[in-house]
GROMACS .gro file of C-alpha atoms in nm:
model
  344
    1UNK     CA    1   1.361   4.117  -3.298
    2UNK     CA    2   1.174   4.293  -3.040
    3UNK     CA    3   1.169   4.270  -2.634
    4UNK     CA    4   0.882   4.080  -2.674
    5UNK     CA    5   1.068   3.806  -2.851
    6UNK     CA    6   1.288   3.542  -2.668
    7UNK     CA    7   1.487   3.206  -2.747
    8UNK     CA    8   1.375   2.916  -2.601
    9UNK     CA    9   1.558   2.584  -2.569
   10UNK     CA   10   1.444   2.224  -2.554
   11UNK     CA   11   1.615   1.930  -2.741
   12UNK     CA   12   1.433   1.662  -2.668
   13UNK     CA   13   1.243   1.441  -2.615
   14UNK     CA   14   0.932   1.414  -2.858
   15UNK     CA   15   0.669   1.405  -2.573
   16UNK     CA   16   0.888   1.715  -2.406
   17UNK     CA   17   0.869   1.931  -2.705
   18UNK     CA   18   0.508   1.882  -2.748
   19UNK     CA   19   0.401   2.005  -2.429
   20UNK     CA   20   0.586   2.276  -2.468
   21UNK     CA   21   0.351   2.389  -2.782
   22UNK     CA   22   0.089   2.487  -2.559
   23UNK     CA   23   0.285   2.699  -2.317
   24UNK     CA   24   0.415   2.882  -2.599
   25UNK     CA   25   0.055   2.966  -2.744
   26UNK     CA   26  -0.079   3.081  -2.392
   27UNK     CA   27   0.249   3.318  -2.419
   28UNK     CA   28   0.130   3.440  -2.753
   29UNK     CA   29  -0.251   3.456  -2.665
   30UNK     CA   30  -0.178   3.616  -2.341
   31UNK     CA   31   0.129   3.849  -2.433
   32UNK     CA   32   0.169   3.896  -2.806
   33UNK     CA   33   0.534   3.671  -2.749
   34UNK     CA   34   0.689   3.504  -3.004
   35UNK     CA   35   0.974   3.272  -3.003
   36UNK     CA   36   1.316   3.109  -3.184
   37UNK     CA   37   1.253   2.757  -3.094
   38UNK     CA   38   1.603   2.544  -3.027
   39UNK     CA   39   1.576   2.193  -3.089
   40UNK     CA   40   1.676   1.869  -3.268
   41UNK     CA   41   1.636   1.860  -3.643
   42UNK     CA   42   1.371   1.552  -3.631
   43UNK     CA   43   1.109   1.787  -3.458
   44UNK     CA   44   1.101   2.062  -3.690
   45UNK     CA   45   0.774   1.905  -3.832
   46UNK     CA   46   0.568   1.964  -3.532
   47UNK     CA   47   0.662   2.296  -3.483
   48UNK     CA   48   0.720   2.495  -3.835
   49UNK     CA   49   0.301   2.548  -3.829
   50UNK     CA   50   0.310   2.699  -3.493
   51UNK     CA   51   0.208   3.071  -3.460
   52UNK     CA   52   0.408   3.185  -3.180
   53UNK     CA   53   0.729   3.033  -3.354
   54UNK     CA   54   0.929   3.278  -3.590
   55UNK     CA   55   1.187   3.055  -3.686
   56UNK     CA   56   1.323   2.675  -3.543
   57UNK     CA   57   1.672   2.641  -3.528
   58UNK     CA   58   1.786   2.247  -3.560
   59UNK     CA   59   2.076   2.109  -3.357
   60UNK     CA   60   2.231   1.854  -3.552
   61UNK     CA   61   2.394   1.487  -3.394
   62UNK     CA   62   2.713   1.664  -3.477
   63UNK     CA   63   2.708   1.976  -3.305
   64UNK     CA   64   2.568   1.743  -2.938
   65UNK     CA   65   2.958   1.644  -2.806
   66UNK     CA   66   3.111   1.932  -2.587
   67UNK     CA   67   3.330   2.131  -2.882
   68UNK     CA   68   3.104   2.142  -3.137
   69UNK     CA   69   2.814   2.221  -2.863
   70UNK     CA   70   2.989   2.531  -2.739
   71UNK     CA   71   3.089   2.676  -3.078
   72UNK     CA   72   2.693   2.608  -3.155
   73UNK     CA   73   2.640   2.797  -2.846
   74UNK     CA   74   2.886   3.080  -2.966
   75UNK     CA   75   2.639   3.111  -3.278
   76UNK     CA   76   2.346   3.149  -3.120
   77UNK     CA   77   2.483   3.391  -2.849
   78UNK     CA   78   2.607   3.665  -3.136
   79UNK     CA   79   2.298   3.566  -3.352
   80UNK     CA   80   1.994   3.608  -3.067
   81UNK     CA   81   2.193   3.687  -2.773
   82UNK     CA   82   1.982   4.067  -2.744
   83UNK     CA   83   1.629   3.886  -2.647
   84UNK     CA   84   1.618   3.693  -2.309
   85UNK     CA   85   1.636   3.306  -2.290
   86UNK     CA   86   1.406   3.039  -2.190
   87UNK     CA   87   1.556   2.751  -2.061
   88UNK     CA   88   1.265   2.439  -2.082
   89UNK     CA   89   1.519   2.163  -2.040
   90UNK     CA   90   1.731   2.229  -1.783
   91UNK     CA   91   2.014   1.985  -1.856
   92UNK     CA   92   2.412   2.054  -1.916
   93UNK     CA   93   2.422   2.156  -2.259
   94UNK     CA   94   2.156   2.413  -2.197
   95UNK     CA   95   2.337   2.544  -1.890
   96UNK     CA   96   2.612   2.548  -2.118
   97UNK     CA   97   2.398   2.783  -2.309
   98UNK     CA   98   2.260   3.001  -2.011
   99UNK     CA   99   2.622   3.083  -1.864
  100UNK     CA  100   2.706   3.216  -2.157
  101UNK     CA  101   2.417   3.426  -2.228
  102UNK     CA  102   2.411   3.804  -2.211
  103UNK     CA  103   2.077   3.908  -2.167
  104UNK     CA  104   1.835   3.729  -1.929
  105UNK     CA  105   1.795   3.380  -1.862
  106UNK     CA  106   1.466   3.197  -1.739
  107UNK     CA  107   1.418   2.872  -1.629
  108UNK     CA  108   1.100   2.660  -1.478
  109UNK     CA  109   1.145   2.437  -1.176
  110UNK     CA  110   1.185   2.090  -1.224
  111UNK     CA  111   1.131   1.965  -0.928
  112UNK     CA  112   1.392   1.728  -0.902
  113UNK     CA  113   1.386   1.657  -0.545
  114UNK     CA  114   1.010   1.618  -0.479
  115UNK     CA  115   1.010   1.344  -0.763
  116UNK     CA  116   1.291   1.128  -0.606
  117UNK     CA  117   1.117   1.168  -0.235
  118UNK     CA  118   0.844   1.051  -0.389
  119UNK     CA  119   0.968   0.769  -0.629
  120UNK     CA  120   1.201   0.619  -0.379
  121UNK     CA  121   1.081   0.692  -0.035
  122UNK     CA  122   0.614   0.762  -0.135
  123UNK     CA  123   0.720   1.139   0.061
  124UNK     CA  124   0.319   1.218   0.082
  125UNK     CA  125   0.406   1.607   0.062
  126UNK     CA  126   0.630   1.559  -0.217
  127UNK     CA  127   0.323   1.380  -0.388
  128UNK     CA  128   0.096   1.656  -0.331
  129UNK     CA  129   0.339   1.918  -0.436
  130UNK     CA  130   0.383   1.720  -0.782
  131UNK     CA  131   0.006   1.695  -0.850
  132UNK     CA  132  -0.047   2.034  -0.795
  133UNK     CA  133   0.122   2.099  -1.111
  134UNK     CA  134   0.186   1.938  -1.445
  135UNK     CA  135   0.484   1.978  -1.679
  136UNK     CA  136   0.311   2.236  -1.936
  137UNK     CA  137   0.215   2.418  -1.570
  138UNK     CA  138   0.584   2.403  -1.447
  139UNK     CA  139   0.743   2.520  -1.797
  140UNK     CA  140   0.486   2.838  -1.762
  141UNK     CA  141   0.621   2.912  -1.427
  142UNK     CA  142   0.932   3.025  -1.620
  143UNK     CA  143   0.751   3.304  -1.680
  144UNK     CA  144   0.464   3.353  -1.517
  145UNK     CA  145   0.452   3.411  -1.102
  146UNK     CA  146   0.176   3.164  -1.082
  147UNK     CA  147   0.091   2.858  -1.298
  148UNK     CA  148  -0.261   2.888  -1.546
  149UNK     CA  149  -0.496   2.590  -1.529
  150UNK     CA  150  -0.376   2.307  -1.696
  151UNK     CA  151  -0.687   2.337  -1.946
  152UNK     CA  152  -0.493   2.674  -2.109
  153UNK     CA  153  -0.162   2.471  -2.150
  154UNK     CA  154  -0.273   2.207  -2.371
  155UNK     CA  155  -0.034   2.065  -2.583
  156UNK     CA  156  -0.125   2.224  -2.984
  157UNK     CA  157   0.048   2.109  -3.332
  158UNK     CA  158  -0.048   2.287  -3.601
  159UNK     CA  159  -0.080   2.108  -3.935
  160UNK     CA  160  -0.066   2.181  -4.296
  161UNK     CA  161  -0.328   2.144  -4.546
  162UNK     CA  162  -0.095   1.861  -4.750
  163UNK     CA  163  -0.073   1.689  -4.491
  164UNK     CA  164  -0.397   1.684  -4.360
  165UNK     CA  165  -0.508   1.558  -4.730
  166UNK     CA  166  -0.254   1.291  -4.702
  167UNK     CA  167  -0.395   1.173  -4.365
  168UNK     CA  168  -0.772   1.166  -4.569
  169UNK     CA  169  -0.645   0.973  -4.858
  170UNK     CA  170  -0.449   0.715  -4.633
  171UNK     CA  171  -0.770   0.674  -4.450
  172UNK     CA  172  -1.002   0.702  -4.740
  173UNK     CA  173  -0.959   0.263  -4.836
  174UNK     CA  174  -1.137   0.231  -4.477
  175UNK     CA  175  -1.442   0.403  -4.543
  176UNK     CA  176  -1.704   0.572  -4.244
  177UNK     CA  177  -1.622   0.326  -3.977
  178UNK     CA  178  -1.549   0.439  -3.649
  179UNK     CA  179  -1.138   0.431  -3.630
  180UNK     CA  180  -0.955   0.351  -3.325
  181UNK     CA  181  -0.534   0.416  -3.330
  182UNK     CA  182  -0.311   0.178  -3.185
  183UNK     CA  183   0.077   0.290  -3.062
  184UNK     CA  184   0.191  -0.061  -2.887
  185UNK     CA  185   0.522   0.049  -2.883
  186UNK     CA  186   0.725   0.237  -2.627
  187UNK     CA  187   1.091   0.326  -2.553
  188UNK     CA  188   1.126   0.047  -2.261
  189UNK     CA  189   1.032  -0.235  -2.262
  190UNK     CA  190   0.843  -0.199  -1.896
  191UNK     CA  191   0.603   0.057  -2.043
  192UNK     CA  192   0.455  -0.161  -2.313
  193UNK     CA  193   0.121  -0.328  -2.240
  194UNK     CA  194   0.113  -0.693  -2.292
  195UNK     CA  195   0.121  -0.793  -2.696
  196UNK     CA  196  -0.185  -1.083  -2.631
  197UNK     CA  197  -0.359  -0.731  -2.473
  198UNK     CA  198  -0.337  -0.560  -2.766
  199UNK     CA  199  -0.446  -0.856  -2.982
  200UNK     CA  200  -0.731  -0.923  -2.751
  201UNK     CA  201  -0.849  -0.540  -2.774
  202UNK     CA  202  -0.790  -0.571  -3.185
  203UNK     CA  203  -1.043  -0.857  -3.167
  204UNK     CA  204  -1.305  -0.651  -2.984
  205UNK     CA  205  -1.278  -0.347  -3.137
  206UNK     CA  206  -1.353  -0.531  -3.467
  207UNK     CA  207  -1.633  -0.696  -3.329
  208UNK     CA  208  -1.828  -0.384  -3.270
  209UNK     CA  209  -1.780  -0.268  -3.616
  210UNK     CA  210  -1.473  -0.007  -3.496
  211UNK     CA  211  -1.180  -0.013  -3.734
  212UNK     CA  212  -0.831  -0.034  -3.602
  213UNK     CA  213  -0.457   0.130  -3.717
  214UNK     CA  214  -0.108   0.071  -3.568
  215UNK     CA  215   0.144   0.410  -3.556
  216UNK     CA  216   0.472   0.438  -3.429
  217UNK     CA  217   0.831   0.413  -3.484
  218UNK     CA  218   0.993   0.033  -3.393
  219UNK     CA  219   1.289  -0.171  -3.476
  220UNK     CA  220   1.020  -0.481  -3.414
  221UNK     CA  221   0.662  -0.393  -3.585
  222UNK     CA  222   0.354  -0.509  -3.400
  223UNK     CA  223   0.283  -0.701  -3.732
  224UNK     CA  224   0.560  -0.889  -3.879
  225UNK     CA  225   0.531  -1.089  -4.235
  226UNK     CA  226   0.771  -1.367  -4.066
  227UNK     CA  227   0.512  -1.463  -3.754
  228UNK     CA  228   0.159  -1.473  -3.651
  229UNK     CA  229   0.171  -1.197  -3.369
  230UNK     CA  230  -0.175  -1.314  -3.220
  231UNK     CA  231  -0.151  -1.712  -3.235
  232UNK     CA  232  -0.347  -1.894  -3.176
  233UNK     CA  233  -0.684  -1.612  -3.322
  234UNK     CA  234  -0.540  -1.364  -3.524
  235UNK     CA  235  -0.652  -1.082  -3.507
  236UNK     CA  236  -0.488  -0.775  -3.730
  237UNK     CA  237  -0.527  -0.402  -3.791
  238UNK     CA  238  -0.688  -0.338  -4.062
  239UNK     CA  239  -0.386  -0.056  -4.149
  240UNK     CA  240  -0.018  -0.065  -4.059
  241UNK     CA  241   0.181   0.236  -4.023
  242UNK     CA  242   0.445   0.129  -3.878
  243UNK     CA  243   0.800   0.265  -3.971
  244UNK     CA  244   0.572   0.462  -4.242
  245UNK     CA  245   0.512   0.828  -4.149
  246UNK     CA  246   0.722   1.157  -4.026
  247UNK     CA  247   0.584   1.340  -3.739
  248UNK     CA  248   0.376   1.573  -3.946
  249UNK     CA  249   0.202   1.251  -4.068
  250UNK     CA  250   0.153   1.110  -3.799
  251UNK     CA  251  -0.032   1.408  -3.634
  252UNK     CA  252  -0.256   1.448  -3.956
  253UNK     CA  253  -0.339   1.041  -3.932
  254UNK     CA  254  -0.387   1.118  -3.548
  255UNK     CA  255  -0.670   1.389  -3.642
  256UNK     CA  256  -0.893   1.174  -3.839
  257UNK     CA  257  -0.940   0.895  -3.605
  258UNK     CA  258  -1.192   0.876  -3.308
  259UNK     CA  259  -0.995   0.792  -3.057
  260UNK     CA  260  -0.570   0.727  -3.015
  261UNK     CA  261  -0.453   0.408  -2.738
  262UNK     CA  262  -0.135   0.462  -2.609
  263UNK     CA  263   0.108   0.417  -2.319
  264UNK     CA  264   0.327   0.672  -2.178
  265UNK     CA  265   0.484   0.797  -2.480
  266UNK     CA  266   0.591   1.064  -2.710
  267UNK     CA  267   0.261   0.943  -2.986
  268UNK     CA  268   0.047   0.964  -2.720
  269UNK     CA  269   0.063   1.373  -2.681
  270UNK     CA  270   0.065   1.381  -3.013
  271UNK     CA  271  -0.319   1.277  -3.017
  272UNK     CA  272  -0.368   1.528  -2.744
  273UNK     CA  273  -0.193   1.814  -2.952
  274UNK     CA  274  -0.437   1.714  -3.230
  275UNK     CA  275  -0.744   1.699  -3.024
  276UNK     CA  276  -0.817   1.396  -3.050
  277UNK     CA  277  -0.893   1.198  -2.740
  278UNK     CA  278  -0.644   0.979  -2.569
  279UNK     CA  279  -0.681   0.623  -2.352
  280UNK     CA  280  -0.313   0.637  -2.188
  281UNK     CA  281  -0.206   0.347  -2.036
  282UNK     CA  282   0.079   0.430  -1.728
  283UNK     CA  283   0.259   0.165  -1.551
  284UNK     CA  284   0.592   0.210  -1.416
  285UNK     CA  285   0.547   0.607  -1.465
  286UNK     CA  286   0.281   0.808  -1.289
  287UNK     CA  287   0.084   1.108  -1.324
  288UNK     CA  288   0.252   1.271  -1.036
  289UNK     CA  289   0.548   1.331  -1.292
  290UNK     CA  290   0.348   1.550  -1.490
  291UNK     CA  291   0.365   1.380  -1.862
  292UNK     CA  292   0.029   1.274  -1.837
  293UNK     CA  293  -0.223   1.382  -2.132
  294UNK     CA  294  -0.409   1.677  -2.012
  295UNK     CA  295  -0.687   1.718  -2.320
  296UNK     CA  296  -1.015   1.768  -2.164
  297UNK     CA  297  -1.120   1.408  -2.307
  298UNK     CA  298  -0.810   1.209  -2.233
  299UNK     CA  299  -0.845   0.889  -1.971
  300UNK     CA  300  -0.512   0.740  -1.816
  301UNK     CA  301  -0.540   0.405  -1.669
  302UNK     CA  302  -0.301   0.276  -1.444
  303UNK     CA  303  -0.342   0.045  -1.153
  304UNK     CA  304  -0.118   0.195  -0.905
  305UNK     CA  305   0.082  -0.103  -0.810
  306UNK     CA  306   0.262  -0.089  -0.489
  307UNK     CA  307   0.616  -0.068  -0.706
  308UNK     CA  308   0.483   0.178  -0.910
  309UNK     CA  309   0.643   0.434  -1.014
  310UNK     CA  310   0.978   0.237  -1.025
  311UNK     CA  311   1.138   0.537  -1.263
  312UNK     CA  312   1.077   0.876  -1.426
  313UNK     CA  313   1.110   0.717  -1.750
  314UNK     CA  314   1.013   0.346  -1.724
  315UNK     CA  315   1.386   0.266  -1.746
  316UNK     CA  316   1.557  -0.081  -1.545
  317UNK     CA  317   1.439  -0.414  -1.549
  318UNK     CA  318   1.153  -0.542  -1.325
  319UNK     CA  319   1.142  -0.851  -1.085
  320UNK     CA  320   0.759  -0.860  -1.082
  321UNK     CA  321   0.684  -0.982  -1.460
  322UNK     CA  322   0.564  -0.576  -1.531
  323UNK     CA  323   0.272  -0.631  -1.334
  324UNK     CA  324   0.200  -0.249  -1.365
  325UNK     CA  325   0.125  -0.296  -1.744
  326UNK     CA  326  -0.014  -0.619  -1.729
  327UNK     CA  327  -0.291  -0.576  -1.452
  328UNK     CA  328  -0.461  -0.338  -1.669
  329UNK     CA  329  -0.740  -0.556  -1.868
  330UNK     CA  330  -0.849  -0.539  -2.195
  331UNK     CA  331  -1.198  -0.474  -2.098
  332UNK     CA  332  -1.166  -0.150  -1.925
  333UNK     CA  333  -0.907  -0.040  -2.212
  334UNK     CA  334  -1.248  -0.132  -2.431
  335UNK     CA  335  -1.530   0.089  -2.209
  336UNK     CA  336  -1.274   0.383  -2.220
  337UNK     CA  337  -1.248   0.386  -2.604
  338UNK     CA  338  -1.663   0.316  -2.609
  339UNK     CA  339  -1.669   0.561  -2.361
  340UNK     CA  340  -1.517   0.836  -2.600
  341UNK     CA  341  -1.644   0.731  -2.924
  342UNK     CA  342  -1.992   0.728  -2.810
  343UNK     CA  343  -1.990   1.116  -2.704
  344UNK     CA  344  -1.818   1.245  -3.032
   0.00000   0.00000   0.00000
């Protein structure tokens, strides 16, 4: 280990940890840095590749509740406790972490009070102080006196050649088609788009002769063998993934298609990691929180409803039928994926 080396600590969640990729290669590019990531064990996959990482160090379920956490914290404190500490979550257990810490300790600002001025009472300076800067841009600010363009801190997984095979072969049965990815699922339930949307934009993809795929992780898969999803004119994607693929997988599917249609979700940076170019679809979240997809070809649609944003993570129940989600229509969804397919 060398001064140039630190420990850096995020534990979640999926869409966290991947824009912190690209804040950790700027680090390398610009400084030579490298880093002992600190995370849970189900995101090892998207960061093993990465050049800046030395080694990943997975948290188990077991060692989360206090006890276990601070003997955990006693480990890492005798094993890494000579380089300095980077703090990118900023919640108990890593303060936990930090007061125990003997060499330095970074952090980034969260901005935790400009967000709730603006969520609760639209606080116009709070606004303009959250667009200035995006997540990736406020992690950097751990270390760096002023924040680099957004442009330098996009996300970046890094994926293996067997995997990246994989990804071909999977893909292979669908031949040269032009191949659109579909993640219709989300964490709550007010940041999914409308199911008869995503039927509807099935229906027209395959009309123009674009191929479609579903990814994602869900207790309830888009397609189900028990019911017709898109009654009364089905209308299918032409590959299911659902449930199917790790997050290494899932990257090396992302890679090979055209374009990736998300909402605000942990898939949908993913795509942007990958490079491929991502139609984001934001309801009850906003950009001003900072999650947004930052890849130089990415589109986020949203129609700025008066209620919106309602949360920072599209949590609670909504009186106004998720108007946010639904507004957005099917055809502009369509001219942004046209949009990007037609300039690759």
């Amino acid at each position: 280990m060398t001064d140039t080396s630190f420990l850096v600590i995020r534990l979640s969640h999926l869409g966290d940890i991947v824009l912190t990729t690209g804040v950790l290669d700027y680090w390398h590019r610009k400084h030579g840095w490298t880093f002992y990531f600190v995370t849970t064990q189900s995101m090892l996959p998207i960061l093993l590749e990465h050049p800046a990482i030395i080694d990943v160090i997975s948290v188990t379920q077991a060692e989360k509740p206090f006890w276990p956490w601070l003997r955990f914290c006693g480990f890492l404190r005798k094993r890494y406790g000579n380089i300095p500490l980077i703090d990118l979550h900023g919640t108990l257990r890593s303060s936990m972490l930090g007061a125990m810490w003997p060499s330095r300790v970074f952090r980034y600002p969260k901005l935790r009070g400009s967000r709730r001025l603006y969520q609760y009472f639209r606080h116009e300076p709070s606004r303009k102080r959250l667009d200035a800067i995006n997540v990736p841009q406020r992690y950097s600010l751990a270390r760096e006196p002023v924040a680099p363009s957004s442009r330098e801190l996009v996300p970046r997984i890094f994926l293996r050649d067997q995997d990246q095979t994989w990804a071909r072969k999977v893909l292979a049965p669908l031949g040269d088609h032009p191949l659109v990815a579909l993640h219709p699922y989300a964490t709550h339930k007010a940041k999914q788009w409308p199911r008869e949307h995503w039927c509807e934009l099935v229906s027209r993809l395959h009309a123009k002769g674009i191929k479609t795929l579903i990814i994602g992780q869900s207790e309830v898969p888009f397609v189900r063998p028990d019911s017709d999803p898109c009654e009364p004119t089905p209308a299918l994607p032409d590959l299911d993934l659902t449930n199917e693929t790790n997050l290494a997988q899932t990257s090396a599917i992302l890679k090979q298609v055209q374009v990736l249609v998300s909402g605000d979700s942990g898939p949908m940076h993913l795509g942007t990691a990958v490079g491929t170019p991502v139609v984001a679809l934001f309801g009850p979240t906003c950009r001003q929180w900072g999650f947004y997809p930052s890849g130089p070809r990415d589109k986020v649609i949203s129609m700025n409803t008066p209620c919106s944003p309602c949360s920072l993570h599209g949590k609670g129940n909504c009186s106004r039928d998720i108007a946010c989600m639904r507004e957005i229509n099917v055809t502009t969804v369509l001219d942004a994926i046209l949009n990007r397919i037609n300039r690759i």
